[in-house]
């Protein structure tokens, strides 16, 4: 009765139950049923004295099947399965490898023993999905590993390695290889014992814990989880182990789990989980498209962007050459990279030898000829078309035959850049976000002639350097900056019409963004936007749109570029970088409004939030209509990973869809009546509403 998701076999006196639900052994209905069936079979077989539970393929069970969430639960539940395993009268060892996560680790904790391969990473990542462990994890882990470890693992959701699990008492033994053979010897060594440990019975309640521990922990994570509920519910559930029995605690966990499961936070984070993976799938690029090997890289420009980009390669062991015009700027660039890595070392997050290893992978050069051997060349010079074209025509002459030629432009036309080479099919946009060694998004821009091989290889490269890639089409600003431009234009319009700069930023921050639009401008440097606006003006972009950046231009004329000049929309303390409201800026907006004949009024928080949110969303719909993004969820990923949009709100498209597309359109139309030159019409959105459709 092997079902497809669970296999079993018997070796000598040991029964082996094996998850075979590829790729990650998610605990779907078939798996849960198969687990109980095979366990019962083994319990009835008198020849079997001990049992191994393991996973086939790349991992032990990596958790509940997320795609079953929100659907009616088919019995047996995971809790039922775990009880059956826990109540077994034959000892069971969970043999862990890969990523035993969530329900997978909960199931392992229902076994008497756990052993692991040294490469295993295990954890309870449920908060990342806006929920808490729902199959006893909040009650068993504290009994097994102690309160502090459980709080840390459950509220961070970050997996720990096998060594850490061993030191914390979560696993009994760790092996470098041959997990099944070692698990076999392990369980045989336990067969003679009269009793075997049961995690839920290790202690009635977890004792000797001061209640401040939980308050302190809540305070510690407050900033990280601003606006979120599930991490706090996780703390409450763990706390229950100190006041309630296991059975009562389990009920508490269920109650809190349900609360989280039914929340927008959870549906948004689950949307993010699947969206991130969907973004990797490009409909016209078959899975078996040839991938160009990337074993070496060159980055042209070692300023803030170039240096950060180079670090991404070194971080995964790819040797990289950074190129600058002069020895002095090269030295400066390398010094900054070194400082970045040193900071990581001083925080205890990198060893000295790893520091040396990474630095040894980064070589500097002042001649472009050094790109000759590179499999990928990333150009990160000043954002100017003429310069980029010149650079690409030189790159074309030097780079090796099959090299990927990437530009880190954030707004410029990839096709124009590609045309300056003899091989436009090898040219692609790789738009990194600052700081490039930290920000997770990589917006990959396909030109008209970019080959499928180059696109597939660049997507793969993005994953290899641990980025989250999104494929965009070649429009001005691509997905991210095209939308951001409209969002900022709206923010400035609000300020002209009467909202204070600090109120606009506050509303956006309170919504959950990392920063408001004016603070972002100050961080990125107002001169960057200034340069782009000058180009846009020349190209006639504002002919039918209201120009709202008069104050931003004036600040730039005064040399107030933002944080780097200690003054922009705010005033910054030179030492602490702490920002302070600049009353002069609000006065500048008042003056400009007067000159433009705009009558100022009190603008409430709701209008601020909706005008900014729908400006982003409306532009997102236009991008979809014009085919520059493959799907709405790609836009959500772009914003969550590249722009500090709160993941737990699901991204600008999902947020609007949850709000109700019809209501959003009504609000946009009412804003448009007052300000027609702020709200370009989007037929696609109107069609969606008319046909009562959703994004897919
Ligand atoms: N459910 C359903 N599908 C899943 C899945 C899951 N848990 N995990 C992965 N997939 C799909 C994924 O969508 C992709 O599909 C394919 O598997 C490969 O994944 C009761 C409530 C395990 C570290 O949160 O973190 O247990 O795109 O590309 O990079 O308390 O997947 O190919 O069609 O990500 O090697 C807790 C989530 C659930 C783990 C592997 N568990 N997964 O990474 O492959 S909640 C998790 C991951 C829970 C209990 C509760 C990663 C991975 P497709 P992949 P990968």
XYZ file of C-alpha atoms in Angstrom, residues 79 130-136 138-139 229-230 232-234 236-238 240 244 246-263:
38
model
C -1.755 17.108 14.693
C 2.030 35.456 8.808
C 1.067 32.446 10.929
C 2.506 30.555 13.901
C 3.436 26.869 14.121
C 0.101 25.082 14.279
C 1.008 21.459 14.958
C 2.446 21.718 18.440
C 5.132 26.321 20.010
C 4.524 23.762 22.780
C 0.643 40.395 14.558
C 1.916 36.844 14.073
C 3.461 38.581 18.921
C 1.019 35.669 18.764
C 4.034 33.355 18.561
C 2.014 34.407 23.471
C 1.850 30.769 22.383
C 5.368 30.044 23.674
C 1.632 29.360 27.374
C -0.551 25.749 30.851
C 0.701 20.584 27.120
C -2.918 19.829 26.180
C -4.155 23.260 27.264
C -1.195 24.898 25.516
C -2.036 23.104 22.312
C -5.545 24.563 22.452
C -4.086 28.016 22.974
C -1.790 27.475 19.985
C -4.786 26.437 17.851
C -6.730 29.538 18.825
C -3.806 31.851 18.007
C -2.995 29.931 14.827
C -6.560 30.418 13.571
C -6.439 34.120 14.357
C -3.251 34.489 12.308
C -4.358 32.134 9.545
C -7.503 34.179 8.881
C -5.584 37.485 8.699
